[in-house]
Structures are given as C-alpha cells and as structure tokens.
Coordinates of C-alpha atoms in Angstrom, one line a residue:
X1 CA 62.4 -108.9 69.7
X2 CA 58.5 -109.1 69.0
X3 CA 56.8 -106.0 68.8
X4 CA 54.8 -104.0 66.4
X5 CA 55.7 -100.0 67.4
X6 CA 57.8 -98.1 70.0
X7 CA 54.7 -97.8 72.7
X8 CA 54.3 -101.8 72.0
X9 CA 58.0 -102.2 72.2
X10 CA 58.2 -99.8 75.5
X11 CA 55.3 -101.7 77.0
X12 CA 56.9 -104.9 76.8
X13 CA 60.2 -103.5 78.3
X14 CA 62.4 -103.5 74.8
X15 CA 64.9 -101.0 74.5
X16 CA 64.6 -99.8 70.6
X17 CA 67.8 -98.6 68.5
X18 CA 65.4 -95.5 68.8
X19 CA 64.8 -95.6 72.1
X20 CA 68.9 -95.4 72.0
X21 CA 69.1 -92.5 69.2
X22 CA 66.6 -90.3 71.9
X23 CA 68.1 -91.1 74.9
X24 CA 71.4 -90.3 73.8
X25 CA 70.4 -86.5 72.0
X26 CA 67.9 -86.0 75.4
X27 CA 70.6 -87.0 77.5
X28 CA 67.5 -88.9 79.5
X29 CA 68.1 -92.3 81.1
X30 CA 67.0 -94.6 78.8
X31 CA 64.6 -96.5 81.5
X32 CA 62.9 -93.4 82.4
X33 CA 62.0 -92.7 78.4
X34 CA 60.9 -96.4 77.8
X35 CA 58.8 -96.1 80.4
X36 CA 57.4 -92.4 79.0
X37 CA 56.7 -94.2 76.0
X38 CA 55.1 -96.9 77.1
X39 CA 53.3 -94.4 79.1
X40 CA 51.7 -92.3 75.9
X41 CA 53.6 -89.3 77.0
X42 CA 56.4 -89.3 75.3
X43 CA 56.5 -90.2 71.2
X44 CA 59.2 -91.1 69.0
X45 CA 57.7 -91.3 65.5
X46 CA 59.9 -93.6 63.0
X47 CA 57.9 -95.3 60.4
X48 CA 59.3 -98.3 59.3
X49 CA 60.2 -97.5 55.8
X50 CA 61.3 -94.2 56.5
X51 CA 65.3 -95.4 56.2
X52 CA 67.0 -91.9 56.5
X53 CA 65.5 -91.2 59.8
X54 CA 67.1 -89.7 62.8
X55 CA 65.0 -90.2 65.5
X56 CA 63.7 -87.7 68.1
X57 CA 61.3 -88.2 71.0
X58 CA 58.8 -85.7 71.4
X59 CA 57.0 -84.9 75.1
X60 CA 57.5 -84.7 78.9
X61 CA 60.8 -83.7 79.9
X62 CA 62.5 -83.5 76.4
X63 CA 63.6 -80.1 74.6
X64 CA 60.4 -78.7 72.6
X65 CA 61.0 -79.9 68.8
X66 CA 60.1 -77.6 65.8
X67 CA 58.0 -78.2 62.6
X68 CA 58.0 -76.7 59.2
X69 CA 55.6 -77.1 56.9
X70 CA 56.7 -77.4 53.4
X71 CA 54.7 -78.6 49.9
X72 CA 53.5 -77.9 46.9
X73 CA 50.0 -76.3 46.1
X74 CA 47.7 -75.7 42.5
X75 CA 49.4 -72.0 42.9
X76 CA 52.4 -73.1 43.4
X77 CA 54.0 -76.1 41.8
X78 CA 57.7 -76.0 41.8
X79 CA 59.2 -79.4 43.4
X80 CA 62.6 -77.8 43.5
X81 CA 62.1 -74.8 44.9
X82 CA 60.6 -77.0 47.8
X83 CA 63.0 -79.5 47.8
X84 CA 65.5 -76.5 48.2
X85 CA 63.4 -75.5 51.5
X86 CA 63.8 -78.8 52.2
X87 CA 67.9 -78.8 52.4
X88 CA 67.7 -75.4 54.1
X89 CA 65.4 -76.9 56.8
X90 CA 67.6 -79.9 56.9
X91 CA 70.6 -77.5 57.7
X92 CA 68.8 -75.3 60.1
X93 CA 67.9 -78.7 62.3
X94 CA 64.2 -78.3 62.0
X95 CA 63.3 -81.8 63.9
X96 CA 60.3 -82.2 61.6
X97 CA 58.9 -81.2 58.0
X98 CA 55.3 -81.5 57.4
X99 CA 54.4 -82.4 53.6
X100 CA 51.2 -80.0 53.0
X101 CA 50.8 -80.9 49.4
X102 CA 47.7 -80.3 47.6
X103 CA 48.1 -80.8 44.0
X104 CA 49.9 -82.5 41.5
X105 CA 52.9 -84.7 41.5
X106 CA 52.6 -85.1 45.7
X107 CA 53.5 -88.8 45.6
X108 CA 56.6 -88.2 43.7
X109 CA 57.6 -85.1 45.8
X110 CA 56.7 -87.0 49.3
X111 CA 59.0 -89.5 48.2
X112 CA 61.8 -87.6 47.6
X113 CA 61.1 -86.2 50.8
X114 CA 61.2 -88.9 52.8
X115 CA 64.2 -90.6 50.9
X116 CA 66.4 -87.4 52.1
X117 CA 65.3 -86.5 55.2
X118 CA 66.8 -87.5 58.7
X119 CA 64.0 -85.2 60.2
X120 CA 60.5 -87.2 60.8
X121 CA 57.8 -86.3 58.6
X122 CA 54.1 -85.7 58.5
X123 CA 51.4 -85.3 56.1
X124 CA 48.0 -84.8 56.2
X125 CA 46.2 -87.2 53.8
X126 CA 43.2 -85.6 53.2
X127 CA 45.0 -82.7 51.2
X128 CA 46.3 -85.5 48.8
X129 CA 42.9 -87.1 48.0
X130 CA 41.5 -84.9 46.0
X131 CA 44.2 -84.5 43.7
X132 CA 45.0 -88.2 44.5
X133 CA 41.8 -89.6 42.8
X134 CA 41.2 -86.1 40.5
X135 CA 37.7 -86.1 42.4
X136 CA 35.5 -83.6 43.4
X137 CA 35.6 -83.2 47.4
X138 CA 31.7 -84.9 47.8
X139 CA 32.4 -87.8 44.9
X140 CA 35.3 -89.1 47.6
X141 CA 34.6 -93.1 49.7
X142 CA 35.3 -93.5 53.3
X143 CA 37.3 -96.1 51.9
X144 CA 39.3 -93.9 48.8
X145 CA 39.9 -91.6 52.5
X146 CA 42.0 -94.7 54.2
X147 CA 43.6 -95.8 50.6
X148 CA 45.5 -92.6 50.9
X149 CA 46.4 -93.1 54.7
X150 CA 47.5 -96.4 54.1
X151 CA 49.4 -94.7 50.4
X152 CA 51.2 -92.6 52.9
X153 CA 51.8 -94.7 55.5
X154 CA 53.5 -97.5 52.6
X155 CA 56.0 -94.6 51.7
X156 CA 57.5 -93.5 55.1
X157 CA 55.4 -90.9 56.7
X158 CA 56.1 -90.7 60.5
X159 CA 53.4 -88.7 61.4
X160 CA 50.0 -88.2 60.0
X161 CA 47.6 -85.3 61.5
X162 CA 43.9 -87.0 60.8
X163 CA 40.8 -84.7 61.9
X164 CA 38.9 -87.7 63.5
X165 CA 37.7 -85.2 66.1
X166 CA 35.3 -83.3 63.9
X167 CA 32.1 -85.8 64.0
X168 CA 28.9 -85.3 63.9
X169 CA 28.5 -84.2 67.5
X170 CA 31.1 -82.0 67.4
X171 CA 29.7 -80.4 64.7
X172 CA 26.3 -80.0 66.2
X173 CA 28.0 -78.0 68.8
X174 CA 30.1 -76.0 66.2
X175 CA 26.4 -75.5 64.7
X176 CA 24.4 -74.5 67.8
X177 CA 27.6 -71.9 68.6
X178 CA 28.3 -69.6 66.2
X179 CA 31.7 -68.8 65.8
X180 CA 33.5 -65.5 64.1
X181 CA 35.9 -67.3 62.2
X182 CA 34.0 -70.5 61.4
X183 CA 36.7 -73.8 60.8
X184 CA 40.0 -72.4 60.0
X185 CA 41.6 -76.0 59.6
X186 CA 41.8 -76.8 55.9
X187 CA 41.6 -80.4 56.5
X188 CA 38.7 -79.8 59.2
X189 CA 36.8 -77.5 56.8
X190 CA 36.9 -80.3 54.1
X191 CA 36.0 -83.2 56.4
X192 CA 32.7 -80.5 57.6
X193 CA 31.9 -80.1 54.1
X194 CA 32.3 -84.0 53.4
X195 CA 30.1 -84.8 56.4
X196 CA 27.4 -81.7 54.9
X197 CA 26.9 -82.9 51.4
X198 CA 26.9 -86.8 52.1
X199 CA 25.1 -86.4 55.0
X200 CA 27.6 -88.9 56.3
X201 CA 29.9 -89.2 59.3
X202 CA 33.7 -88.3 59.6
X203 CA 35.0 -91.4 58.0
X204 CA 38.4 -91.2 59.8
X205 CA 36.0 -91.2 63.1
X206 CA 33.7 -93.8 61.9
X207 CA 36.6 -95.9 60.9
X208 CA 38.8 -95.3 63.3
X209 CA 40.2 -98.6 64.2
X210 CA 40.9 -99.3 60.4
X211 CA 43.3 -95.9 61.0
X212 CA 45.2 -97.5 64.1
X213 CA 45.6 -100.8 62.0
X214 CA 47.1 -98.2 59.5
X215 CA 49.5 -96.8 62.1
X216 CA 50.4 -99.9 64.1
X217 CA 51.3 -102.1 60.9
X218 CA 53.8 -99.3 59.8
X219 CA 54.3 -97.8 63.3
X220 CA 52.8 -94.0 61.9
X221 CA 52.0 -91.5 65.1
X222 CA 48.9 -90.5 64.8
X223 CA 48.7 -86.8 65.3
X224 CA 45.0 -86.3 66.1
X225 CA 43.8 -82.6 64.3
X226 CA 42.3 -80.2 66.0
X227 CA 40.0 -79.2 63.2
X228 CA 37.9 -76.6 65.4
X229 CA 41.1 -74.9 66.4
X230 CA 40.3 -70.8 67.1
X231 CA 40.9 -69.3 63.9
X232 CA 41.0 -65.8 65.8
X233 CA 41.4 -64.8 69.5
X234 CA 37.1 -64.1 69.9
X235 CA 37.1 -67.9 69.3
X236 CA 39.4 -69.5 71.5
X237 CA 38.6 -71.7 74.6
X238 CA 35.3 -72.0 73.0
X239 CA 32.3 -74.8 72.9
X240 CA 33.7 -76.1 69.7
X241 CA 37.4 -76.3 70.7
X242 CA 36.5 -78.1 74.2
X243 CA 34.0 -80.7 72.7
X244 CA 36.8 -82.1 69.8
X245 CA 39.2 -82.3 72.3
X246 CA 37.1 -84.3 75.2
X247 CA 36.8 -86.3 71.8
X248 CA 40.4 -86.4 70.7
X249 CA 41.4 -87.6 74.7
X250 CA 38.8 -90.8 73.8
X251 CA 40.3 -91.4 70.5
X252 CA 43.3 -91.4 72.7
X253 CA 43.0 -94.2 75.1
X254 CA 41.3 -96.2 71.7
X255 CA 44.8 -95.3 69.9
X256 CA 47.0 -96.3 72.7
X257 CA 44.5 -99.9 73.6
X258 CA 46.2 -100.6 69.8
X259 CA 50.1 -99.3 71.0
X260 CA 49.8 -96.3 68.2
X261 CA 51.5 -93.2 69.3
X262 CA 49.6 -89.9 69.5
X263 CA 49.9 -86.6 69.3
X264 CA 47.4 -83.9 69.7
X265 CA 47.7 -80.8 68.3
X266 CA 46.0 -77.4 69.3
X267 CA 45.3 -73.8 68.9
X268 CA 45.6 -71.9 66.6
X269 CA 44.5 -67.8 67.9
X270 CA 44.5 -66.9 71.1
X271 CA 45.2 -64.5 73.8
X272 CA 47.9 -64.4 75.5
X273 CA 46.1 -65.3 79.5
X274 CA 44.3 -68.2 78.1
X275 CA 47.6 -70.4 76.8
X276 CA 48.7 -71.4 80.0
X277 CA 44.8 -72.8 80.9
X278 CA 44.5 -74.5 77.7
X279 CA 47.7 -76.5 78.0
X280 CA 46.7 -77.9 81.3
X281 CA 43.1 -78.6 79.9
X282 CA 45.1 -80.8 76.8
X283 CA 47.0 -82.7 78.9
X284 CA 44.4 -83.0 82.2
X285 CA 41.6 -84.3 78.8
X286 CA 44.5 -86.2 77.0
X287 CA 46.3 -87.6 79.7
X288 CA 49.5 -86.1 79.4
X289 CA 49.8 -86.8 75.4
X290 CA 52.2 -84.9 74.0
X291 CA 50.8 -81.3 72.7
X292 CA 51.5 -80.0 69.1
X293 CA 50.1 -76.3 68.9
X294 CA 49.9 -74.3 65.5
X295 CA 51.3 -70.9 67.1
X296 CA 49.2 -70.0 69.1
X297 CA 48.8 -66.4 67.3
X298 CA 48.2 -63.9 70.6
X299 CA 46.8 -61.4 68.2
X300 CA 44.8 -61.2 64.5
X301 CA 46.2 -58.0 63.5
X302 CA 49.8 -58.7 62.2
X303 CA 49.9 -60.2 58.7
X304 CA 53.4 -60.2 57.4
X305 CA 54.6 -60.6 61.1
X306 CA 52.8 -63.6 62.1
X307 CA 56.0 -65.3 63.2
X308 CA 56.4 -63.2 65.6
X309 CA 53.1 -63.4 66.9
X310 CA 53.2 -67.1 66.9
X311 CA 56.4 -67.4 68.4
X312 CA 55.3 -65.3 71.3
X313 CA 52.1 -67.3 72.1
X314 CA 54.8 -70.4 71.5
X315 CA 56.9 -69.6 74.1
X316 CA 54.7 -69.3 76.6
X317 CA 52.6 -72.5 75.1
X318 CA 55.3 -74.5 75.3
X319 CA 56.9 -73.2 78.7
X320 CA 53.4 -74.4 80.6
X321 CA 53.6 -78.1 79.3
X322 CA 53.1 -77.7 74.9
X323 CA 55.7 -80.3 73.5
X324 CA 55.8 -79.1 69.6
X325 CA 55.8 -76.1 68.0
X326 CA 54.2 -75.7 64.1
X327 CA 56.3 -73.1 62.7
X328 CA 54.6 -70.1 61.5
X329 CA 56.2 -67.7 58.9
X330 CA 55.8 -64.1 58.0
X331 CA 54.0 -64.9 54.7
X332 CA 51.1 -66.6 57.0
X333 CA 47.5 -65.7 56.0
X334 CA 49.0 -63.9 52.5
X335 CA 50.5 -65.9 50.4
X336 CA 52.7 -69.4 50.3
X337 CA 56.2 -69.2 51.8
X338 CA 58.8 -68.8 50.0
X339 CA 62.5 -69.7 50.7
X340 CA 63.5 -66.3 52.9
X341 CA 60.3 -66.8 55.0
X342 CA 61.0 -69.8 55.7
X343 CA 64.1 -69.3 57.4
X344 CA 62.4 -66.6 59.5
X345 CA 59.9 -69.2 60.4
X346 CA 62.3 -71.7 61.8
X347 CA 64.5 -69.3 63.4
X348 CA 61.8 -67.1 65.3
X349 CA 59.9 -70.7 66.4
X350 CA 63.5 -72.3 67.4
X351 CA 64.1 -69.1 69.7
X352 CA 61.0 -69.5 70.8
X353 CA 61.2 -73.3 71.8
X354 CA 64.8 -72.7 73.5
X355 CA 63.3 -69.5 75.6
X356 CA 60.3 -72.3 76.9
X357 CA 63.0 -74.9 77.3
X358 CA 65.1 -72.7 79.7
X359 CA 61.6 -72.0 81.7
X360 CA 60.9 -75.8 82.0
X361 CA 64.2 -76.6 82.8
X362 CA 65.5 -79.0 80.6
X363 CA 68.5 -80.6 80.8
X364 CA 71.3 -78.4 79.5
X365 CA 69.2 -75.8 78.1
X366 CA 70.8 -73.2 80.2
X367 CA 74.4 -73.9 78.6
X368 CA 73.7 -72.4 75.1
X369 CA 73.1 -69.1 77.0
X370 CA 76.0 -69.4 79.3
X371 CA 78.3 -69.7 76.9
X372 CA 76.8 -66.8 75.0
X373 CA 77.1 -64.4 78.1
X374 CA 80.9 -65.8 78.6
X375 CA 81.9 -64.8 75.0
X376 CA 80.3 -61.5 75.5
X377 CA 81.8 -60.3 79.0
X378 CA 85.0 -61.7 76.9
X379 CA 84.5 -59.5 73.8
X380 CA 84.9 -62.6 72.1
X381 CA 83.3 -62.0 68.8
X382 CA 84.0 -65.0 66.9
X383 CA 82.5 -67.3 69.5
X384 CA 79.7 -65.2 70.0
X385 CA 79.0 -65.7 66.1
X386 CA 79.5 -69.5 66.3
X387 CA 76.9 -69.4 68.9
X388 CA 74.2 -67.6 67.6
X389 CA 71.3 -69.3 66.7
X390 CA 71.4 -67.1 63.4
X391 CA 75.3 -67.3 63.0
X392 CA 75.1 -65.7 59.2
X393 CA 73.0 -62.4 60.5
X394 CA 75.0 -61.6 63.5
X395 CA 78.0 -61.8 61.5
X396 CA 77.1 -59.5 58.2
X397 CA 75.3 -56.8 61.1
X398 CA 78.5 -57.0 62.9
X399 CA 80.5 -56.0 59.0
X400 CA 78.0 -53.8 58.1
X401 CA 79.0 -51.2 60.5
X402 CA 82.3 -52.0 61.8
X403 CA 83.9 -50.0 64.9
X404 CA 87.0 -48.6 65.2
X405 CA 88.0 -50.5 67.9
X406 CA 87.4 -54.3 67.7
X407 CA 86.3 -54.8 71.0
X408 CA 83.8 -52.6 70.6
X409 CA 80.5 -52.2 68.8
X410 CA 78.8 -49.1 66.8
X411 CA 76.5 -48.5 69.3
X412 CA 78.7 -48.3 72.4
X413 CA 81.8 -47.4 70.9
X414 CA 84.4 -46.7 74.4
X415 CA 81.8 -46.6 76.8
X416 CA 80.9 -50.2 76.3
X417 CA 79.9 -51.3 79.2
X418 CA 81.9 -54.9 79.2
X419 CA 84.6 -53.5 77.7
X420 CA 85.2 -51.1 80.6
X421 CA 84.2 -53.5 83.7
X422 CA 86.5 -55.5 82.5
X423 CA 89.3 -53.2 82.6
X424 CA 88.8 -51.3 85.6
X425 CA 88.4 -55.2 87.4
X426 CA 91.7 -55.9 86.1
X427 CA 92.9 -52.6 87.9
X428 CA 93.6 -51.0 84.4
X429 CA 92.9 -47.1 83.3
X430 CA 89.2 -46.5 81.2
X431 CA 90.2 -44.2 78.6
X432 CA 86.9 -43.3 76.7
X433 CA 88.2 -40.3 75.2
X434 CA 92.2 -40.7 74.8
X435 CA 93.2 -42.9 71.8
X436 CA 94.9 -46.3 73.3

C-alpha cells in the first residue's frame, strides 16, 4: 500500500491497521470510518514514529475523547513528578496527553513521553522554542519556528496545536475591537507579540504549506489553535474569535488539498446559551472538522473549581457536535497542577464527555448507565463499585460511614427506597422499625 497519512490512505480506499484499531473500539463499520476520514471529519492521529500508540479516531459519530495536559514549566521542573501524572493518566484512560513544556530538558521529557504512551500526544511547538534555541521571543526565525515543528514531528508527536490563525488580519480586527481579556492563548499571545516587534507576519501562516509538508511526511494532525479564544464570557462569540476561525476553515481545505488531518480547537469562556451556536458556526465555517474546545468555562468567577465549570460548558459543547474535550483542573488560573488535580481533571471532563455521549447517542453509551441502575435496584454494592467511573472514591465514602445493614446506606438507613420496592414487589413484609 502507497500512501503518505490516514486521510491519503482513506482517500484512496485503504483500510489502515488504524483504521482497524478505531473501528473495532468505536464499534463503527470500518467503510463508514474510511470514508469519514477521507472525508476530514473524522481524525485518527498516529505519527509514524510514535511505536506505543493505541489509536483512536476522533469526530462525527465516535465517543467524545479526553485530553490532559501535562509538562514541565521554569516554576516547575520535576520530570518525575510529571512522568508520574503521566502513568496515572495512562491508568485513568485519558485518550490523549498534551506535552505543554516550557523550559528545560523538554526534548528528553517529550521522549520519554512518547516512548510510554499508548495514548496520542500533542505539543505545541512554540512553547519549546524559546527554551529550544535559549533566545529571546523577538531574536526567533520563521525558519528556527518550523525547526522545532519538524524536531517534534521527528520524535513522535501525533498532534501539534499551531496558531496559524492569528495573522495580520486577524490581528487588525483583534486591534480595531477591544477586548476585556486581550489574548488568553499563551501560544497566540507570543505569536502577537512576535508579529508586534518584527513587524513580520505569523510565520506558521506565512509558511503554511512548509507545516503540511511537516505533517504529511510524518502523518502529524494538525490541530489548528484558536489563539483569539474568549478568555472570559464578555469576550465570547466576538469579532476576533469569528475572523480566526473563517481563517482556520481556509487553512482547512489548504491542509486537507495536502491529506493532513485537522483539528480545530475552540473556546475558551463562555456562557452557557452561546455553546450550542458556536459549535454549529465551527463545523458550518470548518466543514464538519472535528472540534477540540478548551472547556468552555460558562463562568469567570470560580478559581479552584474550574473543572467544574469547564466540565459543565463541556457537556453541553460536546452534546451539540464538539468532538474533544481539553481537560481543565481545579488548580486552573492559580497555579500548575499537581498530581491530585489532575485526577479531578480527568474524572470531572470524562463525566462530562459520557453525559454528551449519551445526548448524541453513541453506540453503546447508554450501557455503562444501565448497568449502573441494575446494580443499584439490586443493592449490589460491589458491582456498583466496579462500575463507577471513580471506583476508589465510591468505595472509601461507602467505608467511611458504614450502615448497619449492608443493603442499606447511611443516608437511607430502612427506608431506602430500593431496598423496600424491592421487597414489597416480591410480596415480602417492610419492616423499617423491627430488627430483621
């Protein structure tokens, strides 16, 4: 078989081992998902040196993957405490892990990464350069930029997000409307101030067919960044946001011209009656892409519970058409994450994936929770436990405050409510008050 990536593969009507691996896990015939693929609106990201790799597809019909972002920063620069986020995210079945790396040893810890992983990874090179080439920001080539995609892209990377939506036209428009918040994206902010002081334009835009050759020669998804993304609800759904991403659905059709994957990802802060609007707009201006949102936050005022407010907007992102959900943690805004909040992360954006899932009705989704309900009419603790998508909680809340009778709970006691339905059906006595 000929062919250079999945969508070139797809387009020509091979079947990939990874086409296989997807079709199997989705339970989706494995026709329908070539055809998605060759189609734009379905990814699978597998980079060709990334050997420990179990596949997933990401977009239309499929269940709604997770990310979590992991890495090291200037602050922060303990490899093993993130390598140990990186089992734990391993062993909660997070489908991705984004590399965020800033500083230091990132090659060697991107390595390690990708050398243990079965879920795909991302990066976003333009965290690396600076500390790649120990440059200020301003002293940094277009061509040092695409160095360190192609660096990336040599090791294994799956996924890169690339801010080639932020050129200069965009960020006339960002300039003619002001915005509370500014650029929030850390990659978008540094691409604004590279354009600013160089006087230059986006490099990744002006060479963005260097990029695809990038992607194409190692098969790398290109996840395009939203770098004007609302960085609070007063800026969502604004001139800014629109005009990158009437940009990102050109740089689209361009990506897929060259059978390079994309993703594009989105907001970011916003209310909760403008998610379901700004999904349709993605995939009306992106035709049908697969959608990768950062939250979206429905509120600015919860620092320290930001996963909740990201799994909220989440749900209801990915329930009208969103595809992949950026974890968000509870340390968001404050401070990096550290092992506990990560887990809180992953669990609050899985629940919120699975809750979306059951709304779009994907295949099987349902089962989970009707198995759950079964063990509970059956008082059946132990399978309610090996059910839960947080099996270790349910089980040490269940021992901290253990009933007198087993099939029972603290808070019910006797009059538990499935307890006694379930007797009096049977056509036995309730006795709330007698001892058995």
């Amino acid at each position: 078989m000929n062919y250079t990536t999945q969508m070139d593969a797809a387009k020509k009507g091979f079947i990939t081992k990874e086409m296989e691996m997807v079709s199997k896990k989705e339970n989706i015939e494995i026709e329908t998902l070539r055809e998605l693929v060759a189609e734009g609106k379905i990814v699978i990201p597998a980079n060709k040196n990334h050997k420990a790799l179990s596949a997933e597809g990401v977009g239309q019909g499929l269940r709604t993957k997770i990310n979590v972002n992991l890495g090291i920063s200037k602050d922060c620069m303990n490899i093993d405490m993130e390598l140990e986020k990186v089992k734990t995210a391993i062993e909660m079945k997070a489908e991705a892990i984004m590399d965020l790396s800033s500083f230091g040893k990132t090659e060697e810890f991107r390595k390690k990464l990708i050398e243990m992983s079965p879920a795909m990874i991302g990066t976003v090179p333009i965290y690396d350069a600076v500390g790649f080439y120990d440059k200020e920001l301003s002293d940094i080539s277009a061509e040092e930029f695409l160095d360190v995609v192609e660096k990336h892209a040599q090791d294994g990377v799956d996924f890169m997000t690339i801010h080639c939506g932020i050129n200069r036209e965009t960020a006339q428009v960002f300039k003619r409307n002001k915005r509370l918040t500014n650029i929030v994206s850390r990659g978008g902010a540094l691409l604004y101030a590279w354009m600013e002081l160089n006087n230059k334009e986006n490099p990744f835009y002006e060479h963005y067919d260097r990029v695809l050759d990038i992607c194409a020669k190692y098969d790398v998804t290109i996840s395009l960044g939203d770098a004007c993304r609302p960085g609070s609800i007063n800026d969502a759904t604004d001139a800014s946001q629109i005009k990158e991403l009437i940009t990102l659905g050109e740089l689209t059709k361009r990506a897929w011209e060259k059978n390079v994957q994309v993703i594009i990802e989105g907001p970011g802060h916003m209310a909760l009656n403008e998610i379901a609007a700004n999904m349709l707009l993605e995939k009306k201006l992106c035709f049908g892409a697969p959608f990768y949102v950062l939250g979206p936050l429905v509120t600015d005022i919860a620092p320290g519970y930001d996963h909740i407010t990201s799994a909220i907007g989440g749900a209801i992102a990915a329930a009208n058409g969103a595809d992949f959900l950026c974890y968000v943690t509870p340390a968001e805004h404050l401070r990096l994450p550290n092992l506990e909040d990560m887990k809180e992360g992953i669990i609050a954006s899985k629940i919120a994936a699975h809750a979306a899932d059951i709304a779009k009705n994907v295949k099987g989704a349902k089962d989970w929770d009707y198995k759950m309900s079964k063990a509970r009419q059956e008082l059946d603790w132990n399978t309610m436990f090996e059910l839960a998508i947080d099996p270790e909680k349910a089980r040490r809340y269940r021992k901290e405050s253990t009933p007198k009778h087993e099939d029972t709970c603290t808070m019910c006691g006797k009059m538990c409510a499935m307890r006694n339905m379930n007797k009096v059906m049977q056509g036995k006595d309730i006795n709330i008050l007698r001892e058995d």
